[in-house]
Amino acid sequence: MGEPNRPQWSHEQDDIWSDPGYRSSFFKIDGRKAILKLEDGSIINGKINLCTELATDEGTYDKFSGDLGAFYKRVSDLFTKGKNPFVVVFDATVGGETGKVLVVNKNKILWVSPQD
């Protein structure tokens, strides 16, 4: 037995993470389609989640605020105002391969074209 007044963890509680509805209450996704060109000439066609970085100044929106804070409302804001040196592109197509998840260094991106 554990200490009094200390909750015990059971393996049954691990199962809650396999429920997508439970996970979605922690991770918000506002995926925006975009095309990226890298300095090596690669073209990436995929989606970028706007809810990966809290906004640091004006130009924010509170679609998912609550306890999480405010996020940028445009793809360009992630690149011009965001502090994270990387961007995650999901559902990506690159070099003929589809369904990829890529972590891209922003310094290697020549341009980004939002598609929606």
Short mmCIF file of C-alpha atoms in Angstrom, two decimals:
data_model
loop_
_atom_site.label_atom_id
_atom_site.label_comp_id
_atom_site.label_asym_id
_atom_site.label_seq_id
_atom_site.Cartn_x
_atom_site.Cartn_y
_atom_site.Cartn_z
CA MET A 1 0.00 0.00 0.00
CA GLY A 2 1.06 3.52 -0.57
CA GLU A 3 1.13 6.48 1.70
CA PRO A 4 -2.21 7.66 3.08
CA ASN A 5 -3.85 10.45 1.07
CA ARG A 6 -1.64 9.69 -1.92
CA PRO A 7 -3.50 8.43 -5.00
CA GLN A 8 -2.37 5.13 -6.47
CA TRP A 9 -1.63 4.86 -10.19
CA SER A 10 -3.03 1.91 -12.06
CA HIS A 11 -2.30 0.59 -15.53
CA GLU A 12 -5.97 1.17 -16.35
CA GLN A 13 -5.25 4.90 -16.19
CA ASP A 14 -2.67 4.49 -18.98
CA ASP A 15 -5.53 3.50 -21.29
CA ILE A 16 -6.96 7.03 -21.25
CA TRP A 17 -4.08 8.16 -23.49
CA SER A 18 -5.19 5.75 -26.20
CA ASP A 19 -8.51 7.59 -26.43
CA PRO A 20 -8.18 10.32 -29.12
CA GLY A 21 -10.94 12.35 -27.48
CA TYR A 22 -8.95 12.55 -24.25
CA ARG A 23 -5.72 13.55 -26.03
CA SER A 24 -7.49 16.20 -28.10
CA SER A 25 -8.47 18.00 -24.91
CA PHE A 26 -4.72 18.65 -24.35
CA PHE A 27 -3.47 19.13 -27.91
CA LYS A 28 -5.23 21.59 -30.16
CA ILE A 29 -4.75 21.43 -33.91
CA ASP A 30 -5.53 24.19 -36.35
CA GLY A 31 -3.79 22.73 -39.39
CA ARG A 32 -3.23 25.04 -42.36
CA LYS A 33 -2.18 23.80 -45.79
CA ALA A 34 1.10 25.23 -47.03
CA ILE A 35 3.85 24.68 -49.55
CA LEU A 36 7.46 25.19 -48.41
CA LYS A 37 10.61 25.43 -50.50
CA LEU A 38 13.90 24.56 -48.81
CA GLU A 39 17.32 25.86 -49.76
CA ASP A 40 18.32 22.42 -51.11
CA GLY A 41 15.50 22.76 -53.67
CA SER A 42 13.05 20.40 -51.93
CA ILE A 43 9.36 21.25 -52.09
CA ILE A 44 7.18 20.20 -49.15
CA ASN A 45 3.40 20.20 -49.47
CA GLY A 46 1.66 19.66 -46.13
CA LYS A 47 -0.04 21.17 -43.11
CA ILE A 48 1.30 23.38 -40.33
CA ASN A 49 -0.42 23.54 -36.94
CA LEU A 50 -0.97 27.12 -35.79
CA CYS A 51 -1.42 25.92 -32.20
CA THR A 52 2.19 24.91 -31.62
CA GLU A 53 3.50 28.16 -30.20
CA LEU A 54 1.91 30.74 -27.96
CA ALA A 55 1.76 34.18 -29.52
CA THR A 56 4.09 36.74 -28.01
CA ASP A 57 2.49 39.96 -29.22
CA GLU A 58 -0.48 41.39 -31.09
CA GLY A 59 -1.91 39.52 -34.06
CA THR A 60 -3.21 36.73 -31.87
CA TYR A 61 -6.56 35.14 -31.56
CA ASP A 62 -8.22 33.29 -28.72
CA LYS A 63 -9.90 30.46 -30.63
CA PHE A 64 -8.26 28.01 -28.23
CA SER A 65 -7.40 30.34 -25.39
CA GLY A 66 -8.82 29.18 -22.07
CA ASP A 67 -5.92 27.90 -20.01
CA LEU A 68 -3.64 27.57 -23.03
CA GLY A 69 -3.17 31.20 -24.01
CA ALA A 70 -3.51 32.76 -27.45
CA PHE A 71 -2.03 31.44 -30.69
CA TYR A 72 -1.03 33.08 -33.95
CA LYS A 73 -3.80 33.34 -36.50
CA ARG A 74 -1.75 33.12 -39.72
CA VAL A 75 0.95 30.82 -41.05
CA SER A 76 3.15 33.84 -41.74
CA ASP A 77 2.99 34.81 -38.04
CA LEU A 78 4.74 31.56 -37.07
CA PHE A 79 7.65 32.50 -39.30
CA THR A 80 7.86 36.26 -38.70
CA LYS A 81 6.93 36.46 -35.01
CA GLY A 82 7.43 32.92 -33.67
CA LYS A 83 10.47 32.15 -31.53
CA ASN A 84 10.70 28.39 -32.18
CA PRO A 85 13.53 27.65 -34.68
CA PHE A 86 11.66 24.64 -36.09
CA VAL A 87 8.27 24.05 -37.68
CA VAL A 88 6.48 20.71 -37.86
CA VAL A 89 4.84 19.86 -41.19
CA PHE A 90 2.40 16.95 -41.06
CA ASP A 91 0.43 15.09 -43.74
CA ALA A 92 3.40 16.12 -45.85
CA THR A 93 4.37 15.10 -49.37
CA VAL A 94 8.03 15.43 -50.29
CA GLY A 95 10.08 13.63 -52.93
CA GLY A 96 7.12 11.47 -53.96
CA GLU A 97 6.53 10.18 -50.42
CA THR A 98 3.23 11.04 -48.74
CA GLY A 99 1.90 11.05 -45.19
CA LYS A 100 5.18 12.21 -43.66
CA VAL A 101 5.74 14.23 -40.50
CA LEU A 102 8.72 16.55 -40.90
CA VAL A 103 10.52 18.82 -38.44
CA VAL A 104 12.04 21.60 -40.53
CA ASN A 105 14.61 24.19 -39.48
CA LYS A 106 13.15 27.61 -40.31
CA ASN A 107 16.60 28.82 -41.39
CA LYS A 108 16.54 26.31 -44.27
CA ILE A 109 13.21 27.54 -45.69
CA LEU A 110 13.35 29.92 -48.67
CA TRP A 111 9.63 30.60 -48.89
CA VAL A 112 6.25 29.44 -47.59
CA SER A 113 3.00 29.69 -49.52
CA PRO A 114 -0.18 29.24 -47.43
CA GLN A 115 -2.87 27.42 -49.42
CA ASP A 116 -6.01 28.24 -47.42
#
